[in-house]
Amino acid sequence: MRTKSNRLDERRNKIRHLVQQICTRPCLYVVQYDFNLVAAYIEGFVIALEGVRPRISVWGDFRRWVEAYFGVCDPGWHWSHILLHATGSHEKALEKLSILFEQFLDNGPLVDPLEWVAQRLREKRGASLYAPPEAEHPFHKDYPSFHPT
């Protein structure tokens, strides 16, 4: 019989396997070598695996962990935008994603992830909310003709 812990381990391993595979050969999963497409693919995979609002989400905790790792917490900054901004290119973001996910699985927060994120952000920035200036948002570089109203 599968226990809750076993199911969580199964999900963790499936996500780990996908992240390793997609970071190694992204064009087998998406039509262009684009980190935003890879991120969207992973998000869709996780929703199919965990459901829309799981009580415990390995990937959801990882997304919050990325915010704390880079010290950015703002609704306008998706985890993928944070990683793309921090690395500077789609290629480097793909390389870093696999490394960060392994690091998270090995050393992620052992306490409540939301409290851990808030604590890390207070330590790094002095507040639990922070975003780089709007001009630095990677969305503006990737889609310069888009002008939100």
PDB file of C-alpha atoms in Angstrom:
ATOM      1  CA  MET A   1       0.000   0.000   0.000  1.00  0.00           C
ATOM      2  CA  ARG A   2       1.261   3.450  -0.897  1.00  0.00           C
ATOM      3  CA  THR A   3       1.490   5.941   1.919  1.00  0.00           C
ATOM      4  CA  LYS A   4       1.390   9.721   1.698  1.00  0.00           C
ATOM      5  CA  SER A   5       5.153   9.810   2.091  1.00  0.00           C
ATOM      6  CA  ASN A   6       5.606   7.323  -0.761  1.00  0.00           C
ATOM      7  CA  ARG A   7       3.361   9.369  -3.063  1.00  0.00           C
ATOM      8  CA  LEU A   8       5.280  12.534  -2.220  1.00  0.00           C
ATOM      9  CA  ASP A   9       8.574  10.756  -2.948  1.00  0.00           C
ATOM     10  CA  GLU A  10       7.158   9.499  -6.272  1.00  0.00           C
ATOM     11  CA  ARG A  11       6.132  13.029  -7.285  1.00  0.00           C
ATOM     12  CA  ARG A  12       9.500  14.424  -6.188  1.00  0.00           C
ATOM     13  CA  ASN A  13      11.333  11.811  -8.269  1.00  0.00           C
ATOM     14  CA  LYS A  14       9.151  12.374 -11.344  1.00  0.00           C
ATOM     15  CA  ILE A  15       9.725  16.124 -11.177  1.00  0.00           C
ATOM     16  CA  ARG A  16      13.448  15.603 -10.578  1.00  0.00           C
ATOM     17  CA  HIS A  17      13.643  13.322 -13.621  1.00  0.00           C
ATOM     18  CA  LEU A  18      11.765  15.812 -15.825  1.00  0.00           C
ATOM     19  CA  VAL A  19      13.943  18.743 -14.725  1.00  0.00           C
ATOM     20  CA  GLN A  20      17.114  16.764 -15.424  1.00  0.00           C
ATOM     21  CA  GLN A  21      15.851  15.667 -18.851  1.00  0.00           C
ATOM     22  CA  ILE A  22      14.410  18.984 -19.988  1.00  0.00           C
ATOM     23  CA  CYS A  23      17.508  20.927 -18.902  1.00  0.00           C
ATOM     24  CA  THR A  24      19.706  18.507 -20.814  1.00  0.00           C
ATOM     25  CA  ARG A  25      17.659  18.399 -24.026  1.00  0.00           C
ATOM     26  CA  PRO A  26      14.984  21.121 -23.946  1.00  0.00           C
ATOM     27  CA  CYS A  27      14.116  20.934 -27.649  1.00  0.00           C
ATOM     28  CA  LEU A  28      12.677  17.445 -27.120  1.00  0.00           C
ATOM     29  CA  TYR A  29       9.975  19.088 -24.993  1.00  0.00           C
ATOM     30  CA  VAL A  30       9.474  22.581 -26.408  1.00  0.00           C
ATOM     31  CA  VAL A  31       9.652  24.008 -29.942  1.00  0.00           C
ATOM     32  CA  GLN A  32      12.319  26.666 -29.236  1.00  0.00           C
ATOM     33  CA  TYR A  33      15.323  26.946 -26.979  1.00  0.00           C
ATOM     34  CA  ASP A  34      13.519  29.346 -24.657  1.00  0.00           C
ATOM     35  CA  PHE A  35      13.588  29.198 -20.865  1.00  0.00           C
ATOM     36  CA  ASN A  36      10.068  30.639 -20.617  1.00  0.00           C
ATOM     37  CA  LEU A  37       8.713  27.734 -22.688  1.00  0.00           C
ATOM     38  CA  VAL A  38      10.595  25.232 -20.543  1.00  0.00           C
ATOM     39  CA  ALA A  39       9.171  26.821 -17.388  1.00  0.00           C
ATOM     40  CA  ALA A  40       5.633  26.660 -18.811  1.00  0.00           C
ATOM     41  CA  TYR A  41       6.118  22.997 -19.753  1.00  0.00           C
ATOM     42  CA  ILE A  42       7.310  22.129 -16.250  1.00  0.00           C
ATOM     43  CA  GLU A  43       4.406  24.031 -14.683  1.00  0.00           C
ATOM     44  CA  GLY A  44       1.929  22.092 -16.839  1.00  0.00           C
ATOM     45  CA  PHE A  45       3.598  18.788 -15.995  1.00  0.00           C
ATOM     46  CA  VAL A  46       3.437  19.565 -12.270  1.00  0.00           C
ATOM     47  CA  ILE A  47      -0.236  20.563 -12.438  1.00  0.00           C
ATOM     48  CA  ALA A  48      -1.017  17.283 -14.196  1.00  0.00           C
ATOM     49  CA  LEU A  49       0.998  15.400 -11.569  1.00  0.00           C
ATOM     50  CA  GLU A  50      -0.045  17.184  -8.363  1.00  0.00           C
ATOM     51  CA  GLY A  51      -3.375  18.739  -9.266  1.00  0.00           C
ATOM     52  CA  VAL A  52      -4.249  22.427  -9.233  1.00  0.00           C
ATOM     53  CA  ARG A  53      -4.025  23.031  -5.478  1.00  0.00           C
ATOM     54  CA  PRO A  54      -2.249  20.204  -3.707  1.00  0.00           C
ATOM     55  CA  ARG A  55      -1.863  20.368   0.067  1.00  0.00           C
ATOM     56  CA  ILE A  56       1.850  19.621  -0.257  1.00  0.00           C
ATOM     57  CA  SER A  57       3.599  20.715  -3.447  1.00  0.00           C
ATOM     58  CA  VAL A  58       7.253  19.969  -4.056  1.00  0.00           C
ATOM     59  CA  TRP A  59       7.318  22.339  -7.013  1.00  0.00           C
ATOM     60  CA  GLY A  60       5.367  25.050  -5.194  1.00  0.00           C
ATOM     61  CA  ASP A  61       7.904  24.951  -2.374  1.00  0.00           C
ATOM     62  CA  PHE A  62      10.723  25.104  -4.925  1.00  0.00           C
ATOM     63  CA  ARG A  63       9.235  28.212  -6.553  1.00  0.00           C
ATOM     64  CA  ARG A  64       9.132  29.980  -3.191  1.00  0.00           C
ATOM     65  CA  TRP A  65      12.634  28.720  -2.443  1.00  0.00           C
ATOM     66  CA  VAL A  66      13.901  30.349  -5.680  1.00  0.00           C
ATOM     67  CA  GLU A  67      12.404  33.662  -4.516  1.00  0.00           C
ATOM     68  CA  ALA A  68      14.269  33.425  -1.229  1.00  0.00           C
ATOM     69  CA  TYR A  69      17.472  32.164  -2.843  1.00  0.00           C
ATOM     70  CA  PHE A  70      17.688  35.239  -5.082  1.00  0.00           C
ATOM     71  CA  GLY A  71      16.025  37.620  -2.615  1.00  0.00           C
ATOM     72  CA  VAL A  72      13.142  38.600  -4.897  1.00  0.00           C
ATOM     73  CA  CYS A  73       9.540  38.333  -3.777  1.00  0.00           C
ATOM     74  CA  ASP A  74       7.007  40.243  -5.817  1.00  0.00           C
ATOM     75  CA  PRO A  75       3.814  39.128  -7.608  1.00  0.00           C
ATOM     76  CA  GLY A  76       5.157  40.561 -10.875  1.00  0.00           C
ATOM     77  CA  TRP A  77       8.183  38.269 -10.783  1.00  0.00           C
ATOM     78  CA  HIS A  78       7.505  34.633 -11.627  1.00  0.00           C
ATOM     79  CA  TRP A  79      10.173  32.180 -10.436  1.00  0.00           C
ATOM     80  CA  SER A  80      11.287  31.720 -14.041  1.00  0.00           C
ATOM     81  CA  HIS A  81      11.721  35.481 -14.522  1.00  0.00           C
ATOM     82  CA  ILE A  82      13.790  35.653 -11.347  1.00  0.00           C
ATOM     83  CA  LEU A  83      16.066  32.862 -12.556  1.00  0.00           C
ATOM     84  CA  LEU A  84      16.356  34.323 -16.062  1.00  0.00           C
ATOM     85  CA  HIS A  85      17.174  37.745 -14.618  1.00  0.00           C
ATOM     86  CA  ALA A  86      19.765  36.321 -12.211  1.00  0.00           C
ATOM     87  CA  THR A  87      21.559  34.244 -14.842  1.00  0.00           C
ATOM     88  CA  GLY A  88      21.308  36.656 -17.763  1.00  0.00           C
ATOM     89  CA  SER A  89      20.488  34.167 -20.525  1.00  0.00           C
ATOM     90  CA  HIS A  90      18.189  31.310 -21.438  1.00  0.00           C
ATOM     91  CA  GLU A  91      21.106  28.873 -21.667  1.00  0.00           C
ATOM     92  CA  LYS A  92      22.474  29.753 -18.240  1.00  0.00           C
ATOM     93  CA  ALA A  93      18.992  29.675 -16.715  1.00  0.00           C
ATOM     94  CA  LEU A  94      18.506  26.115 -17.990  1.00  0.00           C
ATOM     95  CA  GLU A  95      21.866  25.062 -16.569  1.00  0.00           C
ATOM     96  CA  LYS A  96      21.134  26.701 -13.223  1.00  0.00           C
ATOM     97  CA  LEU A  97      17.600  25.271 -12.941  1.00  0.00           C
ATOM     98  CA  SER A  98      18.801  21.690 -12.702  1.00  0.00           C
ATOM     99  CA  ILE A  99      21.483  22.618 -10.158  1.00  0.00           C
ATOM    100  CA  LEU A 100      19.078  24.659  -8.032  1.00  0.00           C
ATOM    101  CA  PHE A 101      16.374  21.992  -8.024  1.00  0.00           C
ATOM    102  CA  GLU A 102      18.868  19.376  -6.827  1.00  0.00           C
ATOM    103  CA  GLN A 103      20.138  21.811  -4.205  1.00  0.00           C
ATOM    104  CA  PHE A 104      16.559  22.462  -3.072  1.00  0.00           C
ATOM    105  CA  LEU A 105      15.790  18.749  -2.794  1.00  0.00           C
ATOM    106  CA  ASP A 106      18.977  18.161  -0.821  1.00  0.00           C
ATOM    107  CA  ASN A 107      18.954  21.276   1.378  1.00  0.00           C
ATOM    108  CA  GLY A 108      15.494  22.838   1.068  1.00  0.00           C
ATOM    109  CA  PRO A 109      13.689  24.337   4.030  1.00  0.00           C
ATOM    110  CA  LEU A 110      12.822  21.810   6.704  1.00  0.00           C
ATOM    111  CA  VAL A 111      10.367  24.206   8.309  1.00  0.00           C
ATOM    112  CA  ASP A 112       7.275  25.869   6.869  1.00  0.00           C
ATOM    113  CA  PRO A 113       8.415  27.060   3.404  1.00  0.00           C
ATOM    114  CA  LEU A 114       6.516  30.363   3.553  1.00  0.00           C
ATOM    115  CA  GLU A 115       8.036  31.302   6.898  1.00  0.00           C
ATOM    116  CA  TRP A 116      11.490  30.243   5.683  1.00  0.00           C
ATOM    117  CA  VAL A 117      11.137  32.436   2.579  1.00  0.00           C
ATOM    118  CA  ALA A 118       9.962  35.443   4.610  1.00  0.00           C
ATOM    119  CA  GLN A 119      12.878  35.004   7.026  1.00  0.00           C
ATOM    120  CA  ARG A 120      15.461  34.730   4.207  1.00  0.00           C
ATOM    121  CA  LEU A 121      14.077  37.831   2.491  1.00  0.00           C
ATOM    122  CA  ARG A 122      14.160  39.826   5.729  1.00  0.00           C
ATOM    123  CA  GLU A 123      17.789  38.768   6.204  1.00  0.00           C
ATOM    124  CA  LYS A 124      18.752  39.685   2.625  1.00  0.00           C
ATOM    125  CA  ARG A 125      16.635  42.766   1.976  1.00  0.00           C
ATOM    126  CA  GLY A 126      15.263  43.919   5.331  1.00  0.00           C
ATOM    127  CA  ALA A 127      11.696  43.230   4.200  1.00  0.00           C
ATOM    128  CA  SER A 128       9.674  40.264   2.989  1.00  0.00           C
ATOM    129  CA  LEU A 129       8.758  41.947  -0.317  1.00  0.00           C
ATOM    130  CA  TYR A 130      11.280  43.076  -2.908  1.00  0.00           C
ATOM    131  CA  ALA A 131      11.501  43.332  -6.677  1.00  0.00           C
ATOM    132  CA  PRO A 132      14.256  44.684  -8.923  1.00  0.00           C
ATOM    133  CA  PRO A 133      13.378  47.841 -10.876  1.00  0.00           C
ATOM    134  CA  GLU A 134      10.709  47.368 -13.566  1.00  0.00           C
ATOM    135  CA  ALA A 135      13.200  48.124 -16.348  1.00  0.00           C
ATOM    136  CA  GLU A 136      15.185  45.012 -15.392  1.00  0.00           C
ATOM    137  CA  HIS A 137      12.222  42.641 -15.775  1.00  0.00           C
ATOM    138  CA  PRO A 138      13.212  39.931 -18.313  1.00  0.00           C
ATOM    139  CA  PHE A 139       9.748  40.048 -19.870  1.00  0.00           C
ATOM    140  CA  HIS A 140      10.594  43.439 -21.329  1.00  0.00           C
ATOM    141  CA  LYS A 141      13.757  42.102 -23.016  1.00  0.00           C
ATOM    142  CA  ASP A 142      12.072  39.003 -24.434  1.00  0.00           C
ATOM    143  CA  TYR A 143       8.936  40.786 -25.643  1.00  0.00           C
ATOM    144  CA  PRO A 144       9.918  44.423 -26.332  1.00  0.00           C
ATOM    145  CA  SER A 145       6.873  45.146 -28.506  1.00  0.00           C
ATOM    146  CA  PHE A 146       4.464  44.243 -25.688  1.00  0.00           C
ATOM    147  CA  HIS A 147       3.180  47.317 -23.882  1.00  0.00           C
ATOM    148  CA  PRO A 148       0.821  46.502 -20.995  1.00  0.00           C
ATOM    149  CA  THR A 149      -1.963  48.985 -20.449  1.00  0.00           C
TER     150      THR A 149
END
